[in-house]
Short mmCIF file of C-alpha atoms in Angstrom, two decimals:
data_model
loop_
_atom_site.label_atom_id
_atom_site.label_comp_id
_atom_site.label_asym_id
_atom_site.label_seq_id
_atom_site.Cartn_x
_atom_site.Cartn_y
_atom_site.Cartn_z
CA MET A 1 -6.63 -21.38 3.55
CA TYR A 2 -6.09 -17.99 1.91
CA ASP A 3 -3.11 -17.31 -0.31
CA VAL A 4 -2.62 -13.91 1.28
CA THR A 5 -4.28 -11.59 3.79
CA THR A 6 -3.88 -7.84 3.62
CA ILE A 7 -3.94 -5.74 6.80
CA GLY A 8 -4.63 -2.01 6.64
CA THR A 9 -7.06 0.64 5.55
CA LEU A 10 -10.17 0.86 3.43
CA THR A 11 -11.46 4.20 2.21
CA MET A 12 -14.48 5.31 0.25
CA ASP A 13 -13.04 7.37 -2.61
CA LEU A 14 -15.14 10.02 -4.34
CA TYR A 15 -13.58 11.38 -7.55
CA PHE A 16 -14.40 14.69 -9.24
CA LYS A 17 -13.00 15.81 -12.59
CA SER A 18 -13.88 18.83 -14.74
CA GLU A 19 -12.35 21.65 -16.75
CA CYS A 20 -13.90 24.04 -14.24
CA LEU A 21 -11.38 22.83 -11.67
CA THR A 22 -8.77 25.27 -12.95
CA GLN A 23 -5.11 25.27 -11.90
CA LYS A 24 -2.55 27.91 -11.12
CA ASP A 25 1.05 27.46 -9.99
CA ASN A 26 0.62 23.70 -9.64
CA HIS A 27 -2.46 24.09 -7.42
CA PHE A 28 -6.18 23.94 -8.02
CA ASP A 29 -7.36 27.55 -8.20
CA LEU A 30 -10.60 27.37 -6.23
CA ALA A 31 -12.30 30.37 -4.68
CA LEU A 32 -13.56 30.52 -1.10
CA GLY A 33 -17.33 30.52 -1.35
CA GLY A 34 -17.20 29.15 -4.90
CA LYS A 35 -19.41 26.39 -6.24
CA TYR A 36 -18.11 24.07 -8.95
CA PHE A 37 -20.09 21.73 -11.17
CA THR A 38 -18.02 18.79 -12.38
CA ASP A 39 -18.79 16.76 -15.48
CA HIS A 40 -17.28 13.53 -14.17
CA PHE A 41 -17.93 11.71 -10.90
CA TYR A 42 -16.71 8.27 -9.91
CA GLU A 43 -16.85 6.32 -6.66
CA ASN A 44 -14.69 3.38 -5.71
CA LEU A 45 -12.93 1.70 -2.82
CA GLY A 46 -9.45 2.82 -1.85
CA GLY A 47 -6.90 2.43 0.92
CA GLY A 48 -3.57 0.63 0.66
CA ALA A 49 -4.64 -2.77 1.97
CA THR A 50 -7.83 -2.75 -0.10
CA ASN A 51 -6.14 -1.69 -3.35
CA VAL A 52 -3.50 -4.38 -3.00
CA ALA A 53 -6.08 -7.02 -2.05
CA ILE A 54 -8.18 -6.33 -5.15
CA GLY A 55 -5.09 -6.26 -7.37
CA MET A 56 -3.80 -9.57 -6.04
CA HIS A 57 -7.19 -11.19 -6.61
CA LYS A 58 -6.96 -10.06 -10.24
CA HIS A 59 -3.65 -11.94 -10.37
CA GLY A 60 -5.39 -15.16 -9.39
CA LEU A 61 -4.90 -15.29 -5.62
CA ARG A 62 -7.45 -16.08 -2.91
CA VAL A 63 -7.37 -12.95 -0.76
CA SER A 64 -8.82 -11.82 2.55
CA LEU A 65 -8.87 -8.29 3.95
CA MET A 66 -8.49 -7.26 7.58
CA THR A 67 -9.66 -3.68 7.92
CA LEU A 68 -12.22 -1.46 9.64
CA ILE A 69 -15.62 -0.90 8.07
CA GLY A 70 -17.91 1.69 9.59
CA LYS A 71 -21.53 1.01 10.42
CA ASN A 72 -22.79 3.94 8.35
CA SER A 73 -24.57 4.63 5.08
CA PHE A 74 -21.51 3.57 3.07
CA LYS A 75 -21.38 0.06 4.58
CA PRO A 76 -23.79 -1.67 2.11
CA LEU A 77 -21.93 -0.17 -0.86
CA ILE A 78 -18.53 -1.15 0.57
CA LEU A 79 -19.59 -4.75 1.20
CA GLU A 80 -21.13 -4.99 -2.26
CA LYS A 81 -17.94 -3.75 -3.91
CA LEU A 82 -15.74 -6.10 -1.87
CA HIS A 83 -17.99 -9.01 -2.81
CA ASP A 84 -17.91 -8.07 -6.49
CA ALA A 85 -14.11 -7.80 -6.30
CA GLY A 86 -13.84 -11.32 -4.88
CA ILE A 87 -12.37 -10.19 -1.54
CA SER A 88 -13.25 -11.95 1.71
CA TYR A 89 -14.01 -9.45 4.48
CA PHE A 90 -15.22 -11.98 7.06
CA HIS A 91 -12.52 -10.98 9.56
CA SER A 92 -12.78 -7.24 9.03
CA LYS A 93 -14.23 -5.32 11.97
CA MET A 94 -17.60 -3.59 11.71
CA VAL A 95 -17.15 -0.51 13.86
CA ASP A 96 -19.65 2.05 15.17
CA ASP A 97 -18.91 5.68 14.29
CA HIS A 98 -16.03 4.80 11.97
CA LEU A 99 -15.53 6.69 8.72
CA ASN A 100 -12.67 6.84 6.25
CA ILE A 101 -13.52 8.90 3.18
CA SER A 102 -11.54 10.75 0.53
CA CYS A 103 -12.60 13.47 -1.89
CA ILE A 104 -10.21 13.37 -4.87
CA LEU A 105 -9.96 16.25 -7.33
CA LEU A 106 -8.42 15.13 -10.62
CA ALA A 107 -6.46 17.29 -13.04
CA GLU A 108 -6.33 16.56 -16.77
CA SER A 109 -2.74 15.35 -16.31
CA GLY A 110 -3.92 12.63 -13.91
CA GLU A 111 -2.41 14.34 -10.86
CA LYS A 112 -4.73 14.79 -7.95
CA THR A 113 -5.49 16.59 -4.73
CA VAL A 114 -6.86 14.36 -1.96
CA ILE A 115 -8.94 15.53 0.99
CA ASN A 116 -9.27 12.74 3.53
CA TYR A 117 -11.09 12.25 6.79
CA GLN A 118 -10.79 9.17 8.97
CA SER A 119 -11.99 8.51 12.47
CA PRO A 120 -9.15 8.72 15.00
CA HIS A 121 -7.88 6.11 17.43
CA GLN A 122 -9.20 2.97 15.76
CA HIS A 123 -7.32 -0.31 16.25
CA LEU A 124 -7.22 -3.23 13.82
CA MET A 125 -6.18 -6.15 16.02
CA THR A 126 -7.43 -6.10 19.59
CA GLU A 127 -8.46 -9.69 20.36
CA PRO A 128 -6.70 -13.09 20.35
CA LYS A 129 -9.02 -14.32 17.57
CA ASP A 130 -7.63 -11.60 15.29
CA TYR A 131 -4.24 -13.28 15.50
CA GLU A 132 -5.71 -16.78 15.26
CA PHE A 133 -7.24 -15.90 11.91
CA LEU A 134 -3.78 -15.18 10.51
CA LEU A 135 -2.98 -18.88 10.94
CA ARG A 136 -5.43 -19.49 8.07
CA THR A 137 -3.39 -17.63 5.49
CA LYS A 138 -0.14 -18.53 3.71
CA ALA A 139 1.18 -14.97 3.48
CA VAL A 140 0.41 -11.50 4.83
CA TYR A 141 0.76 -8.04 3.34
CA LEU A 142 1.03 -5.36 6.03
CA ALA A 143 0.09 -2.11 4.33
CA ASN A 144 1.10 1.33 5.54
CA VAL A 145 -0.84 1.77 8.79
CA PRO A 146 0.51 4.98 10.37
CA ASP A 147 -1.99 4.94 13.24
CA VAL A 148 -0.83 1.52 14.47
CA SER A 149 1.87 1.95 17.10
CA PHE A 150 5.39 0.63 16.65
CA PHE A 151 4.91 -1.92 19.43
CA ASP A 152 1.59 -3.20 18.03
CA LYS A 153 3.16 -3.48 14.58
CA LEU A 154 6.13 -5.36 16.01
CA LYS A 155 3.78 -7.71 17.87
CA ILE A 156 1.96 -8.57 14.64
CA LEU A 157 5.22 -9.16 12.75
CA LYS A 158 6.69 -11.35 15.51
CA PHE A 159 3.54 -13.47 15.56
CA LEU A 160 3.67 -13.97 11.80
CA HIS A 161 7.38 -14.80 11.87
CA LYS A 162 6.92 -17.30 14.71
CA ASN A 163 4.20 -19.05 12.70
CA GLU A 164 6.34 -19.13 9.53
CA LYS A 165 4.12 -16.89 7.42
CA LYS A 166 5.59 -15.09 4.41
CA VAL A 167 5.45 -11.38 5.24
CA PHE A 168 5.34 -8.50 2.76
CA ALA A 169 5.28 -4.98 4.17
CA ASN A 170 4.99 -1.41 2.99
CA PHE A 171 6.40 1.13 5.43
CA GLY A 172 5.14 4.67 5.02
CA VAL A 173 6.68 7.98 6.04
CA ILE A 174 6.07 7.61 9.78
CA ASP A 175 7.73 4.18 9.99
CA CYS A 176 10.57 5.13 7.64
CA ARG A 177 11.41 8.12 9.83
CA ARG A 178 11.77 6.02 12.96
CA THR A 179 15.18 5.45 14.51
CA LYS A 180 17.45 2.96 12.77
CA GLU A 181 17.14 0.69 15.80
CA GLN A 182 13.35 0.53 15.43
CA ILE A 183 13.56 0.07 11.66
CA PHE A 184 15.98 -2.83 12.13
CA GLN A 185 13.56 -4.44 14.59
CA LEU A 186 10.76 -4.28 12.00
CA LEU A 187 12.97 -5.55 9.18
CA GLU A 188 13.98 -8.59 11.20
CA TYR A 189 10.49 -10.07 10.87
CA VAL A 190 9.69 -9.09 7.26
CA ASP A 191 10.61 -11.11 4.16
CA VAL A 192 9.91 -8.50 1.46
CA VAL A 193 9.80 -4.73 1.97
CA ILE A 194 8.28 -2.45 -0.68
CA VAL A 195 8.89 1.31 -0.38
CA ASN A 196 9.38 4.22 -2.74
CA GLY A 197 12.72 5.95 -3.21
CA HIS A 198 12.00 8.84 -0.87
CA GLU A 199 10.74 6.52 1.86
CA PHE A 200 13.93 4.47 1.53
CA ALA A 201 15.99 7.64 1.90
CA ASP A 202 14.11 8.34 5.14
CA MET A 203 14.84 4.79 6.33
CA VAL A 204 18.60 5.14 5.82
CA LYS A 205 18.74 8.78 7.00
CA THR A 206 20.26 10.29 3.88
CA ASN A 207 19.22 12.53 0.99
CA TYR A 208 17.31 10.85 -1.81
CA GLU A 209 19.61 12.48 -4.41
CA ARG A 210 22.68 10.82 -2.87
CA ILE A 211 21.47 7.25 -3.36
CA SER A 212 22.60 5.37 -6.47
CA PHE A 213 19.82 2.80 -6.74
CA LYS A 214 21.45 1.04 -9.71
CA LYS A 215 24.17 -0.31 -7.41
CA ASN A 216 23.72 -3.00 -4.77
CA ILE A 217 22.98 -0.68 -1.86
CA MET A 218 22.27 -3.39 0.72
CA PRO A 219 25.87 -3.99 1.96
CA PHE A 220 26.21 -0.28 2.67
CA TYR A 221 22.82 0.50 4.23
CA PHE A 222 21.63 -2.87 5.58
CA PRO A 223 24.62 -5.23 5.87
CA ASP A 224 22.81 -7.45 8.39
CA PHE A 225 19.70 -7.88 6.22
CA GLN A 226 21.10 -8.94 2.84
CA SER A 227 18.95 -12.09 2.87
CA LYS A 228 15.86 -9.88 2.85
CA THR A 229 14.27 -8.66 -0.37
CA ILE A 230 13.95 -4.89 -0.71
CA ILE A 231 11.91 -3.46 -3.59
CA ILE A 232 12.15 0.27 -4.27
CA THR A 233 9.77 2.03 -6.64
CA ASP A 234 10.94 5.27 -8.19
CA GLY A 235 8.04 6.51 -10.31
CA GLU A 236 8.75 6.97 -14.00
CA ARG A 237 12.41 6.04 -13.36
CA GLY A 238 11.36 2.44 -12.77
CA SER A 239 11.91 0.11 -9.84
CA TYR A 240 14.85 -1.62 -8.19
CA GLY A 241 15.17 -4.87 -6.30
CA TYR A 242 17.87 -6.20 -3.96
CA SER A 243 18.07 -9.76 -2.69
CA ASN A 244 20.90 -12.11 -1.69
CA GLY A 245 23.59 -9.95 -3.25
CA LYS A 246 21.78 -9.43 -6.55
CA THR A 247 20.44 -6.16 -7.96
CA TYR A 248 17.40 -5.97 -10.25
CA PHE A 249 16.02 -3.14 -12.37
CA GLN A 250 12.64 -2.81 -14.08
CA GLU A 251 11.76 0.05 -16.41
CA ALA A 252 8.45 1.80 -15.77
CA VAL A 253 5.70 0.74 -18.16
CA LYS A 254 4.08 3.95 -19.37
CA PRO A 255 0.41 4.01 -20.39
CA ALA A 256 -0.70 5.84 -23.52
CA LYS A 257 -2.33 8.43 -21.25
CA ILE A 258 -2.35 8.90 -17.49
CA LEU A 259 -5.90 9.47 -16.26
CA ASP A 260 -5.35 9.13 -12.52
CA SER A 261 -2.16 8.63 -10.50
CA THR A 262 -4.08 7.44 -7.42
CA GLY A 263 -3.01 3.98 -6.30
CA ALA A 264 -0.14 3.44 -8.76
CA GLY A 265 2.21 2.41 -5.94
CA ASP A 266 -0.37 0.00 -4.55
CA GLY A 267 -0.82 -1.33 -8.09
CA PHE A 268 2.87 -2.14 -8.30
CA SER A 269 2.74 -3.90 -4.93
CA ALA A 270 -0.30 -5.93 -5.99
CA GLY A 271 1.27 -7.01 -9.27
CA PHE A 272 4.60 -7.81 -7.63
CA ILE A 273 3.19 -9.84 -4.73
CA GLY A 274 0.55 -11.54 -6.89
CA THR A 275 3.27 -12.92 -9.16
CA TYR A 276 5.96 -13.47 -6.51
CA ILE A 277 3.74 -15.73 -4.40
CA LYS A 278 3.18 -17.96 -7.44
CA THR A 279 6.68 -17.88 -8.96
CA ASN A 280 9.20 -16.73 -6.31
CA ASN A 281 10.85 -14.92 -9.25
CA ILE A 282 11.84 -11.31 -8.57
CA GLU A 283 12.32 -10.27 -12.21
CA LYS A 284 8.94 -11.61 -13.33
CA SER A 285 7.30 -10.06 -10.28
CA MET A 286 8.80 -6.61 -10.87
CA LEU A 287 7.62 -6.71 -14.49
CA SER A 288 4.14 -7.73 -13.34
CA GLY A 289 4.15 -4.87 -10.83
CA ALA A 290 5.15 -2.34 -13.48
CA GLU A 291 2.51 -3.59 -15.92
CA TYR A 292 -0.30 -3.52 -13.38
CA ALA A 293 0.72 -0.06 -12.12
CA SER A 294 0.48 1.13 -15.73
CA LYS A 295 -3.07 -0.23 -15.98
CA ILE A 296 -4.01 1.65 -12.80
CA LEU A 297 -2.56 4.90 -14.18
CA ALA A 298 -4.64 4.49 -17.35
CA LYS A 299 -7.98 4.44 -15.51
CA ILE A 300 -9.78 6.45 -12.88
CA GLY A 301 -9.70 4.67 -9.54
CA ALA A 302 -7.01 3.08 -7.39
CA ASN A 303 -7.77 -0.56 -8.16
#
């Protein structure tokens, strides 16, 4: 029995960093036809489900990953890295002609520009045995999977709820911009939702600047879901939690120097869930999330 299974994406991340990658007006200033020689290169796994899986394993959980892995030249490296990270990939799908790869250009400030390619129209759960495997885990983290349809996502969540599995979910831009009716249907089957402030604003159909996160916002925006736990990350402003009428706040933990902002949100989710599953304590879990996100910011790589 696994402590938690993550469902979502895996990418092969290729990082490039150099002073020759000059910037102008908050953009990399690269010439068409130019050739740039970087003095730093780093490769690592990425993708929301993968980052959170690796982070939760570092917090002492037994973790499995359900994702797509392409049968290409990256496959041996991906499997080696998952094995070294202590992540079970037995129920991931090995798919012909699948590729998910990101080229990440890093600035000295730690900000980045990401160029991503992923094969279209790939589906994570297509067979009954995919659902049967989820009976072998205590909890599930559903990462942001924008290519999975609303109805497929709802089917997964209903199955998990019916089988009394603890469900954590991150809803990205596409899901947060759905109709309120659809959002309410998803929330019904999730125990803990983790989103950033702007995604939450999309969920409740209002401007980000109008939301006072320090107040208990649940009675106003989600009066029928006050038993749910909503965690909102807000970058350097910290994070907020709402559960059963209580409001929580956690200051951001700032590293001495930010080397790479890639995966900081996933780092928070990993730290939060990794501690919450063991303690069921929101305050301790938010602190753990902030501390692990800080560690991710202080290194190159998303996990």
